[in-house]
mmCIF file of C-alpha atoms in Angstrom:
data_model
loop_
_atom_site.group_PDB
_atom_site.id
_atom_site.type_symbol
_atom_site.label_atom_id
_atom_site.label_comp_id
_atom_site.label_asym_id
_atom_site.label_seq_id
_atom_site.Cartn_x
_atom_site.Cartn_y
_atom_site.Cartn_z
ATOM 1 C CA GLY A 29 -0.136 0.039 0.030
ATOM 2 C CA GLU A 30 0.544 3.757 -0.126
ATOM 3 C CA SER A 31 2.518 5.078 2.626
ATOM 4 C CA VAL A 32 4.151 8.201 3.964
ATOM 5 C CA GLY A 33 7.729 8.430 4.310
ATOM 6 C CA LEU A 34 10.724 10.645 5.764
ATOM 7 C CA HIS A 35 13.797 11.233 4.228
ATOM 8 C CA LEU A 36 15.834 11.810 7.463
ATOM 9 C CA PRO A 37 15.563 10.088 10.931
ATOM 10 C CA THR A 38 17.223 12.157 12.690
ATOM 11 C CA LEU A 39 18.436 15.742 12.694
ATOM 12 C CA SER A 40 20.525 18.060 14.946
ATOM 13 C CA VAL A 41 20.588 21.841 14.419
ATOM 14 C CA GLN A 42 22.243 24.565 16.235
ATOM 15 C CA GLU A 43 20.416 26.902 18.235
ATOM 16 C CA GLY A 44 19.043 29.812 16.527
ATOM 17 C CA ASP A 45 19.416 28.257 13.166
ATOM 18 C CA ASN A 46 16.739 27.166 10.649
ATOM 19 C CA SER A 47 15.723 23.753 10.417
ATOM 20 C CA ILE A 48 14.052 21.824 7.862
ATOM 21 C CA ILE A 49 12.478 18.280 8.065
ATOM 22 C CA ASN A 50 11.506 16.569 4.833
ATOM 23 C CA CYS A 51 8.715 14.204 3.994
ATOM 24 C CA ALA A 52 7.779 12.366 0.979
ATOM 25 C CA TYR A 53 4.112 10.751 0.223
ATOM 26 C CA SER A 54 3.319 8.339 -2.478
ATOM 27 C CA ASN A 55 -0.456 8.812 -2.841
ATOM 28 C CA SER A 56 -0.829 11.385 -5.407
ATOM 29 C CA ALA A 57 -4.599 11.659 -4.523
ATOM 30 C CA SER A 58 -4.266 12.773 -1.182
ATOM 31 C CA ASP A 59 -5.480 16.177 -0.483
ATOM 32 C CA TYR A 60 -4.582 16.947 2.906
ATOM 33 C CA PHE A 61 -1.657 17.060 4.859
ATOM 34 C CA ILE A 62 -0.631 18.018 8.608
ATOM 35 C CA TRP A 63 2.790 18.234 10.534
ATOM 36 C CA TYR A 64 2.454 17.138 14.106
ATOM 37 C CA LYS A 65 5.275 17.244 17.009
ATOM 38 C CA GLN A 66 5.577 15.120 19.625
ATOM 39 C CA GLU A 67 7.417 15.625 22.802
ATOM 40 C CA SER A 68 8.533 12.539 25.151
ATOM 41 C CA GLY A 69 5.695 11.145 27.154
ATOM 42 C CA LYS A 70 2.987 13.088 25.308
ATOM 43 C CA GLY A 71 0.737 13.029 22.462
ATOM 44 C CA PRO A 72 1.101 14.647 18.889
ATOM 45 C CA GLN A 73 0.779 18.117 18.761
ATOM 46 C CA PHE A 74 -0.996 19.741 15.886
ATOM 47 C CA ILE A 75 1.604 22.387 14.234
ATOM 48 C CA ILE A 76 0.300 23.275 10.789
ATOM 49 C CA ASP A 77 -1.536 21.841 7.868
ATOM 50 C CA ILE A 78 -2.006 22.400 4.066
ATOM 51 C CA ARG A 79 -4.636 21.468 1.463
ATOM 52 C CA SER A 80 -3.565 20.245 -2.058
ATOM 53 C CA ASN A 81 -4.483 23.676 -3.366
ATOM 54 C CA MET A 82 -1.747 25.403 -1.850
ATOM 55 C CA ASP A 83 1.792 25.284 -2.032
ATOM 56 C CA LYS A 84 3.094 27.410 1.268
ATOM 57 C CA ARG A 85 1.682 27.837 4.309
ATOM 58 C CA GLN A 86 3.030 30.052 7.138
ATOM 59 C CA GLY A 87 2.462 29.825 11.015
ATOM 60 C CA GLN A 88 4.247 31.341 13.673
ATOM 61 C CA ARG A 89 7.940 30.546 12.977
ATOM 62 C CA VAL A 90 6.746 27.667 10.659
ATOM 63 C CA THR A 91 6.310 27.231 7.138
ATOM 64 C CA VAL A 92 5.034 24.153 5.488
ATOM 65 C CA LEU A 93 5.987 23.724 1.633
ATOM 66 C CA LEU A 94 4.015 21.710 -0.665
ATOM 67 C CA ASN A 95 5.540 20.277 -3.932
ATOM 68 C CA LYS A 96 2.820 18.083 -5.752
ATOM 69 C CA THR A 97 5.077 17.670 -8.935
ATOM 70 C CA VAL A 98 7.495 15.477 -6.500
ATOM 71 C CA LYS A 99 5.159 14.411 -4.155
ATOM 72 C CA HIS A 100 7.117 16.201 -1.557
ATOM 73 C CA LEU A 101 6.102 17.925 1.980
ATOM 74 C CA SER A 102 8.507 19.870 4.244
ATOM 75 C CA LEU A 103 8.263 22.116 7.162
ATOM 76 C CA GLN A 104 10.463 24.848 7.878
ATOM 77 C CA ILE A 105 11.242 25.941 11.406
ATOM 78 C CA ALA A 106 12.805 29.755 11.858
ATOM 79 C CA ALA A 107 14.995 30.556 14.719
ATOM 80 C CA THR A 108 15.262 27.170 16.600
ATOM 81 C CA GLN A 109 14.709 27.096 20.323
ATOM 82 C CA PRO A 110 15.297 24.053 22.856
ATOM 83 C CA GLY A 111 11.496 23.753 23.071
ATOM 84 C CA ASP A 112 11.740 22.686 19.368
ATOM 85 C CA SER A 113 13.451 19.212 20.214
ATOM 86 C CA ALA A 114 10.788 16.444 19.743
ATOM 87 C CA VAL A 115 9.922 14.007 16.871
ATOM 88 C CA TYR A 116 8.004 15.527 14.249
ATOM 89 C CA PHE A 117 5.464 13.257 11.911
ATOM 90 C CA CYS A 118 4.085 14.197 8.485
ATOM 91 C CA ALA A 119 0.561 12.756 7.892
ATOM 92 C CA GLU A 120 -1.582 12.651 4.986
ATOM 93 C CA LEU A 121 -5.353 12.181 4.430
ATOM 94 C CA PHE A 122 -7.192 10.978 1.457
ATOM 95 C CA GLY A 123 -11.053 10.446 1.715
ATOM 96 C CA ASN A 124 -11.647 8.237 4.279
ATOM 97 C CA GLU A 125 -10.707 10.127 7.515
ATOM 98 C CA LYS A 126 -7.393 7.882 7.898
ATOM 99 C CA LEU A 127 -4.582 9.611 8.508
ATOM 100 C CA THR A 128 -1.396 7.770 7.167
ATOM 101 C CA PHE A 129 1.730 9.022 9.397
ATOM 102 C CA GLY A 130 5.462 9.044 8.216
ATOM 103 C CA THR A 131 8.005 7.413 10.715
ATOM 104 C CA GLY A 132 9.042 10.310 12.299
ATOM 105 C CA THR A 133 12.275 12.678 12.360
ATOM 106 C CA ARG A 134 13.909 13.538 15.558
ATOM 107 C CA LEU A 135 14.565 17.070 16.170
ATOM 108 C CA THR A 136 17.387 17.877 18.233
ATOM 109 C CA ILE A 137 18.461 21.690 19.091
ATOM 110 C CA ILE A 138 21.972 22.172 20.331
ATOM 111 C CA PRO A 139 22.911 24.944 22.407
ATOM 112 C CA SER B 24 -12.720 25.036 23.127
ATOM 113 C CA GLN B 25 -12.277 21.288 22.585
ATOM 114 C CA THR B 26 -10.492 19.187 24.952
ATOM 115 C CA ILE B 27 -9.387 15.312 25.250
ATOM 116 C CA HIS B 28 -8.760 13.529 28.387
ATOM 117 C CA GLN B 29 -7.542 10.066 28.628
ATOM 118 C CA TRP B 30 -7.136 8.039 31.632
ATOM 119 C CA PRO B 31 -5.386 6.415 33.285
ATOM 120 C CA ALA B 32 -1.816 7.906 32.399
ATOM 121 C CA THR B 33 0.197 4.846 32.998
ATOM 122 C CA LEU B 34 -0.932 1.372 34.077
ATOM 123 C CA VAL B 35 1.032 -1.202 35.002
ATOM 124 C CA GLN B 36 -0.805 -4.657 34.167
ATOM 125 C CA PRO B 37 0.000 -8.884 34.490
ATOM 126 C CA VAL B 38 -0.311 -10.485 31.215
ATOM 127 C CA GLY B 39 -3.968 -12.237 31.268
ATOM 128 C CA SER B 40 -5.426 -9.195 32.966
ATOM 129 C CA PRO B 41 -8.334 -7.359 31.158
ATOM 130 C CA LEU B 42 -8.021 -3.511 30.149
ATOM 131 C CA SER B 43 -10.308 -0.390 30.061
ATOM 132 C CA LEU B 44 -8.996 2.681 28.918
ATOM 133 C CA GLU B 45 -11.280 5.453 28.316
ATOM 134 C CA CYS B 46 -11.342 8.923 26.175
ATOM 135 C CA THR B 47 -13.448 11.446 26.570
ATOM 136 C CA VAL B 48 -14.167 14.393 24.313
ATOM 137 C CA GLU B 49 -15.394 17.865 25.493
ATOM 138 C CA GLY B 50 -16.405 20.691 23.143
ATOM 139 C CA THR B 51 -17.700 19.573 20.358
ATOM 140 C CA SER B 52 -20.461 16.818 19.091
ATOM 141 C CA ASN B 53 -20.431 13.934 17.000
ATOM 142 C CA PRO B 54 -16.559 13.814 16.352
ATOM 143 C CA ASN B 55 -14.855 10.860 14.919
ATOM 144 C CA LEU B 56 -12.829 9.088 17.457
ATOM 145 C CA TYR B 57 -9.842 6.970 16.891
ATOM 146 C CA TRP B 58 -7.176 4.863 19.137
ATOM 147 C CA TYR B 59 -3.791 4.464 18.048
ATOM 148 C CA ARG B 60 -0.929 2.668 19.501
ATOM 149 C CA GLN B 61 2.584 3.380 19.355
ATOM 150 C CA ALA B 62 5.930 1.590 20.211
ATOM 151 C CA ALA B 63 8.830 3.050 21.753
ATOM 152 C CA GLY B 64 10.537 4.925 19.064
ATOM 153 C CA ARG B 65 8.054 4.193 16.070
ATOM 154 C CA GLY B 66 5.134 5.576 14.295
ATOM 155 C CA LEU B 67 1.679 5.312 14.958
ATOM 156 C CA GLN B 68 -0.563 2.498 14.355
ATOM 157 C CA LEU B 69 -4.163 2.950 14.074
ATOM 158 C CA LEU B 70 -6.182 0.539 15.657
ATOM 159 C CA PHE B 71 -9.969 1.537 15.611
ATOM 160 C CA TYR B 72 -12.155 4.372 14.605
ATOM 161 C CA SER B 73 -15.289 5.374 14.910
ATOM 162 C CA VAL B 74 -17.715 7.986 13.156
ATOM 163 C CA GLY B 75 -20.804 7.587 15.538
ATOM 164 C CA ILE B 76 -22.321 5.905 18.425
ATOM 165 C CA GLY B 77 -21.841 2.206 18.453
ATOM 166 C CA GLN B 78 -19.811 2.496 14.932
ATOM 167 C CA ILE B 79 -16.630 0.671 15.265
ATOM 168 C CA SER B 80 -14.004 0.068 12.402
ATOM 169 C CA SER B 81 -11.053 -2.123 13.155
ATOM 170 C CA GLU B 82 -7.946 -1.397 11.369
ATOM 171 C CA VAL B 83 -6.221 -4.582 12.402
ATOM 172 C CA PRO B 84 -6.709 -8.126 13.816
ATOM 173 C CA GLN B 85 -5.636 -7.964 17.412
ATOM 174 C CA ASN B 86 -6.480 -8.640 21.071
ATOM 175 C CA LEU B 87 -8.334 -5.370 21.619
ATOM 176 C CA SER B 88 -11.885 -4.008 21.039
ATOM 177 C CA ALA B 89 -13.328 -0.822 21.055
ATOM 178 C CA SER B 90 -16.508 0.791 22.309
ATOM 179 C CA ARG B 91 -18.685 4.016 21.853
ATOM 180 C CA PRO B 92 -21.064 4.254 24.264
ATOM 181 C CA GLN B 93 -21.747 7.792 24.110
ATOM 182 C CA ASP B 94 -20.951 10.429 21.372
ATOM 183 C CA ARG B 95 -17.694 12.123 23.051
ATOM 184 C CA GLN B 96 -16.736 8.751 24.851
ATOM 185 C CA PHE B 97 -14.302 6.085 23.417
ATOM 186 C CA ILE B 98 -13.108 2.698 25.031
ATOM 187 C CA LEU B 99 -10.588 0.604 24.437
ATOM 188 C CA SER B 100 -10.592 -2.698 26.131
ATOM 189 C CA SER B 101 -9.249 -6.159 26.295
ATOM 190 C CA LYS B 102 -10.457 -9.568 27.871
ATOM 191 C CA LYS B 103 -6.666 -11.043 28.291
ATOM 192 C CA LEU B 104 -3.780 -8.931 27.621
ATOM 193 C CA LEU B 105 -0.617 -10.207 26.192
ATOM 194 C CA LEU B 106 3.069 -8.928 26.687
ATOM 195 C CA SER B 107 2.657 -7.488 22.746
ATOM 196 C CA ASP B 108 -0.033 -5.098 24.021
ATOM 197 C CA SER B 109 2.377 -3.017 25.943
ATOM 198 C CA GLY B 110 2.992 0.468 24.256
ATOM 199 C CA PHE B 111 1.742 3.895 24.308
ATOM 200 C CA TYR B 112 -2.036 4.413 23.604
ATOM 201 C CA LEU B 113 -3.804 7.479 22.170
ATOM 202 C CA CYS B 114 -6.789 8.634 21.598
ATOM 203 C CA ALA B 115 -7.602 11.249 18.748
ATOM 204 C CA TRP B 116 -10.723 13.231 17.671
ATOM 205 C CA SER B 117 -11.432 15.036 14.656
ATOM 206 C CA ARG B 118 -14.479 17.092 12.401
ATOM 207 C CA GLU B 119 -14.769 15.056 9.339
ATOM 208 C CA GLY B 120 -12.162 15.748 6.954
ATOM 209 C CA GLU B 121 -10.132 17.715 9.478
ATOM 210 C CA THR B 122 -7.060 17.642 11.805
ATOM 211 C CA GLN B 123 -6.910 15.022 13.948
ATOM 212 C CA TYR B 124 -6.263 16.312 17.796
ATOM 213 C CA PHE B 125 -4.306 13.940 20.198
ATOM 214 C CA GLY B 126 -4.924 13.159 23.666
ATOM 215 C CA PRO B 127 -2.159 12.690 26.178
ATOM 216 C CA GLY B 128 -2.138 9.366 25.665
ATOM 217 C CA THR B 129 -2.021 6.399 28.255
ATOM 218 C CA ARG B 130 1.472 4.287 28.753
ATOM 219 C CA LEU B 131 0.631 0.408 29.440
ATOM 220 C CA LEU B 132 3.361 -1.927 30.559
ATOM 221 C CA VAL B 133 1.909 -5.467 30.593
ATOM 222 C CA LEU B 134 4.138 -7.975 32.718
#
Protein backbone atom coordinates (compact mmCIF):
# COMPACT_ATOMS: atom_id res chain seq x y z
CA GLY A 1 0.00 0.00 0.00
CA GLU A 2 0.99 3.61 -0.28
CA SER A 3 2.60 5.29 2.68
CA VAL A 4 4.14 8.49 3.88
CA GLY A 5 7.87 8.37 4.45
CA LEU A 6 10.60 10.64 5.74
CA HIS A 7 14.01 11.28 4.24
CA LEU A 8 15.92 11.56 7.52
CA PRO A 9 15.26 9.85 10.85
CA THR A 10 17.35 12.35 12.89
CA LEU A 11 18.34 15.98 12.55
CA SER A 12 20.57 18.11 14.78
CA VAL A 13 20.44 21.89 14.48
CA GLN A 14 22.25 24.67 16.32
CA GLU A 15 20.01 26.83 18.47
CA GLY A 16 18.96 29.91 16.55
CA ASP A 17 19.45 28.30 13.15
CA ASN A 18 16.63 27.33 10.83
CA SER A 19 15.66 23.68 10.42
CA ILE A 20 14.00 21.87 7.56
CA ILE A 21 12.28 18.52 7.99
CA ASN A 22 11.32 16.66 4.84
CA CYS A 23 8.62 14.17 4.00
CA ALA A 24 7.88 12.21 0.83
CA TYR A 25 4.43 10.87 0.11
CA SER A 26 3.36 8.41 -2.52
CA ASN A 27 -0.41 8.87 -2.79
CA SER A 28 -0.83 11.58 -5.40
CA ALA A 29 -4.55 11.75 -4.62
CA SER A 30 -4.01 12.86 -0.99
CA ASP A 31 -5.54 16.26 -0.49
CA TYR A 32 -4.66 17.24 3.06
CA PHE A 33 -1.35 17.17 4.90
CA ILE A 34 -0.53 17.79 8.55
CA TRP A 35 2.62 18.21 10.61
CA TYR A 36 2.67 17.08 14.23
CA LYS A 37 5.21 17.59 17.00
CA GLN A 38 5.57 14.93 19.67
CA GLU A 39 7.57 15.52 22.81
CA SER A 40 8.72 12.59 24.90
CA GLY A 41 5.86 10.93 26.79
CA LYS A 42 3.19 13.18 25.28
CA GLY A 43 0.62 12.92 22.54
CA PRO A 44 1.31 14.43 19.10
CA GLN A 45 0.55 18.13 18.91
CA PHE A 46 -0.83 19.75 15.76
CA ILE A 47 1.59 22.27 14.27
CA ILE A 48 0.35 23.25 10.85
CA ASP A 49 -1.63 21.86 7.94
CA ILE A 50 -1.92 22.45 4.23
CA ARG A 51 -4.43 21.44 1.58
CA SER A 52 -3.44 20.26 -1.87
CA ASN A 53 -4.68 23.46 -3.54
CA MET A 54 -1.88 25.39 -1.81
CA ASP A 55 1.90 25.15 -2.05
CA LYS A 56 2.88 27.17 1.00
CA ARG A 57 1.43 28.04 4.35
CA GLN A 58 2.98 29.98 7.19
CA GLY A 59 2.42 29.93 10.91
CA GLN A 60 4.31 31.32 13.83
CA ARG A 61 7.99 30.44 13.11
CA VAL A 62 6.86 27.51 10.94
CA THR A 63 6.27 27.19 7.22
CA VAL A 64 4.98 24.15 5.37
CA LEU A 65 5.80 23.73 1.69
CA LEU A 66 4.00 21.31 -0.59
CA ASN A 67 5.43 20.25 -3.94
CA LYS A 68 2.82 18.11 -5.63
CA THR A 69 4.97 17.55 -8.71
CA VAL A 70 7.50 15.50 -6.76
CA LYS A 71 5.14 14.58 -3.90
CA HIS A 72 7.23 16.26 -1.28
CA LEU A 73 6.29 18.04 1.93
CA SER A 74 8.59 20.03 4.19
CA LEU A 75 8.40 21.79 7.53
CA GLN A 76 10.63 24.77 8.10
CA ILE A 77 11.21 26.01 11.63
CA ALA A 78 12.80 29.43 11.92
CA ALA A 79 15.20 30.45 14.71
CA THR A 80 15.04 27.12 16.49
CA GLN A 81 14.76 27.03 20.26
CA PRO A 82 15.48 24.24 22.77
CA GLY A 83 11.75 23.66 23.08
CA ASP A 84 11.64 22.65 19.43
CA SER A 85 13.45 19.40 20.25
CA ALA A 86 10.94 16.63 19.56
CA VAL A 87 9.89 14.04 17.01
CA TYR A 88 8.07 15.51 14.03
CA PHE A 89 5.56 13.49 12.03
CA CYS A 90 3.99 14.28 8.72
CA ALA A 91 0.62 12.79 7.91
CA GLU A 92 -1.57 12.65 4.83
CA LEU A 93 -5.31 12.34 4.52
CA PHE A 94 -7.14 10.94 1.57
CA GLY A 95 -10.85 10.38 1.46
CA ASN A 96 -11.92 8.18 4.31
CA GLU A 97 -10.74 10.13 7.38
CA LYS A 98 -7.81 7.84 8.15
CA LEU A 99 -4.48 9.57 8.43
CA THR A 100 -1.33 7.87 7.15
CA PHE A 101 1.66 8.83 9.28
CA GLY A 102 5.31 8.90 8.44
CA THR A 103 7.77 7.22 10.79
CA GLY A 104 8.97 10.53 12.26
CA THR A 105 12.11 12.66 12.40
CA ARG A 106 13.81 13.37 15.69
CA LEU A 107 14.95 17.00 15.85
CA THR A 108 17.62 17.86 18.40
CA ILE A 109 18.50 21.49 19.09
CA ILE A 110 22.11 21.98 20.12
CA PRO A 111 22.55 24.83 22.63
CA SER B 1 -12.60 25.17 22.99
CA GLN B 2 -12.28 21.43 22.62
CA THR B 3 -10.33 19.21 24.99
CA ILE B 4 -9.59 15.51 24.97
CA HIS B 5 -8.91 13.47 28.07
CA GLN B 6 -7.43 10.03 28.56
CA TRP B 7 -7.03 7.94 31.67
CA PRO B 8 -5.23 6.46 33.28
CA ALA B 9 -1.96 8.15 32.34
CA THR B 10 0.07 5.03 33.11
CA LEU B 11 -0.89 1.45 33.80
CA VAL B 12 1.02 -1.68 34.74
CA GLN B 13 -0.95 -4.88 34.27
CA PRO B 14 -0.11 -8.59 34.47
CA VAL B 15 -0.43 -10.82 31.42
CA GLY B 16 -3.92 -12.26 31.17
CA SER B 17 -5.63 -9.41 33.04
CA PRO B 18 -8.40 -7.28 31.49
CA LEU B 19 -7.95 -3.74 30.21
CA SER B 20 -10.14 -0.68 29.95
CA LEU B 21 -8.80 2.66 28.72
CA GLU B 22 -11.11 5.61 28.48
CA CYS B 23 -11.11 8.66 26.26
CA THR B 24 -13.54 11.58 26.42
CA VAL B 25 -13.86 14.72 24.33
CA GLU B 26 -15.37 18.01 25.45
CA GLY B 27 -16.51 21.01 23.49
CA THR B 28 -17.68 19.33 20.30
CA SER B 29 -20.44 17.01 19.17
CA ASN B 30 -20.44 13.97 16.90
CA PRO B 31 -16.66 13.84 16.51
CA ASN B 32 -14.79 11.12 14.70
CA LEU B 33 -12.79 9.22 17.34
CA TYR B 34 -9.63 7.16 16.95
CA TRP B 35 -7.42 4.80 18.96
CA TYR B 36 -3.75 4.50 18.04
CA ARG B 37 -0.88 2.52 19.48
CA GLN B 38 2.71 3.68 19.39
CA ALA B 39 5.62 1.39 20.16
CA ALA B 40 8.74 2.99 21.65
CA GLY B 41 10.57 5.09 19.07
CA ARG B 42 8.09 4.20 16.34
CA GLY B 43 5.23 5.71 14.42
CA LEU B 44 1.50 5.58 15.03
CA GLN B 45 -0.59 2.53 14.25
CA LEU B 46 -4.33 3.08 13.85
CA LEU B 47 -6.27 0.47 15.83
CA PHE B 48 -9.91 1.61 15.69
CA TYR B 49 -11.96 4.54 14.52
CA SER B 50 -15.56 5.55 15.01
CA VAL B 51 -17.78 7.98 13.12
CA GLY B 52 -20.70 7.70 15.54
CA ILE B 53 -22.19 6.00 18.60
CA GLY B 54 -21.92 2.25 18.30
CA GLN B 55 -20.03 2.46 15.01
CA ILE B 56 -16.55 0.95 15.26
CA SER B 57 -14.12 0.09 12.48
CA SER B 58 -11.16 -2.11 13.25
CA GLU B 59 -7.96 -1.60 11.33
CA VAL B 60 -5.91 -4.59 12.42
CA PRO B 61 -6.82 -7.99 13.88
CA GLN B 62 -5.71 -8.06 17.48
CA ASN B 63 -6.41 -8.79 21.10
CA LEU B 64 -8.19 -5.48 21.62
CA SER B 65 -11.70 -4.12 21.08
CA ALA B 66 -13.26 -0.68 21.15
CA SER B 67 -16.65 0.69 22.06
CA ARG B 68 -18.39 4.04 21.85
CA PRO B 69 -21.24 4.05 24.35
CA GLN B 70 -21.74 7.82 24.17
CA ASP B 71 -21.12 10.47 21.55
CA ARG B 72 -17.93 11.75 23.15
CA GLN B 73 -16.66 8.64 24.89
CA PHE B 74 -14.40 6.04 23.35
CA ILE B 75 -13.19 2.97 25.25
CA LEU B 76 -10.40 0.55 24.43
CA SER B 77 -10.66 -2.88 26.04
CA SER B 78 -9.13 -6.29 26.25
CA LYS B 79 -10.31 -9.43 28.02
CA LYS B 80 -6.80 -10.87 28.42
CA LEU B 81 -3.69 -8.78 27.92
CA LEU B 82 -0.64 -10.08 26.10
CA LEU B 83 2.96 -8.94 26.55
CA SER B 84 2.79 -7.52 23.02
CA ASP B 85 -0.03 -5.17 24.07
CA SER B 86 2.49 -2.97 25.88
CA GLY B 87 2.81 0.47 24.34
CA PHE B 88 1.64 4.05 24.30
CA TYR B 89 -2.07 4.34 23.49
CA LEU B 90 -3.35 7.53 22.01
CA CYS B 91 -6.90 8.69 21.48
CA ALA B 92 -7.70 11.36 18.90
CA TRP B 93 -10.72 13.23 17.63
CA SER B 94 -11.52 15.12 14.47
CA ARG B 95 -14.29 16.74 12.53
CA GLU B 96 -14.89 15.19 9.14
CA GLY B 97 -12.07 15.99 6.73
CA GLU B 98 -10.11 18.01 9.25
CA THR B 99 -7.11 17.66 11.54
CA GLN B 100 -6.97 14.99 14.20
CA TYR B 101 -6.23 16.21 17.72
CA PHE B 102 -4.59 13.84 20.14
CA GLY B 103 -5.00 13.21 23.83
CA PRO B 104 -2.12 12.94 26.32
CA GLY B 105 -1.88 9.17 25.94
CA THR B 106 -1.80 6.16 28.26
CA ARG B 107 1.40 4.25 28.76
CA LEU B 108 0.63 0.55 29.25
CA LEU B 109 3.17 -1.95 30.48
CA VAL B 110 2.15 -5.60 30.50
CA LEU B 111 4.35 -7.82 32.67
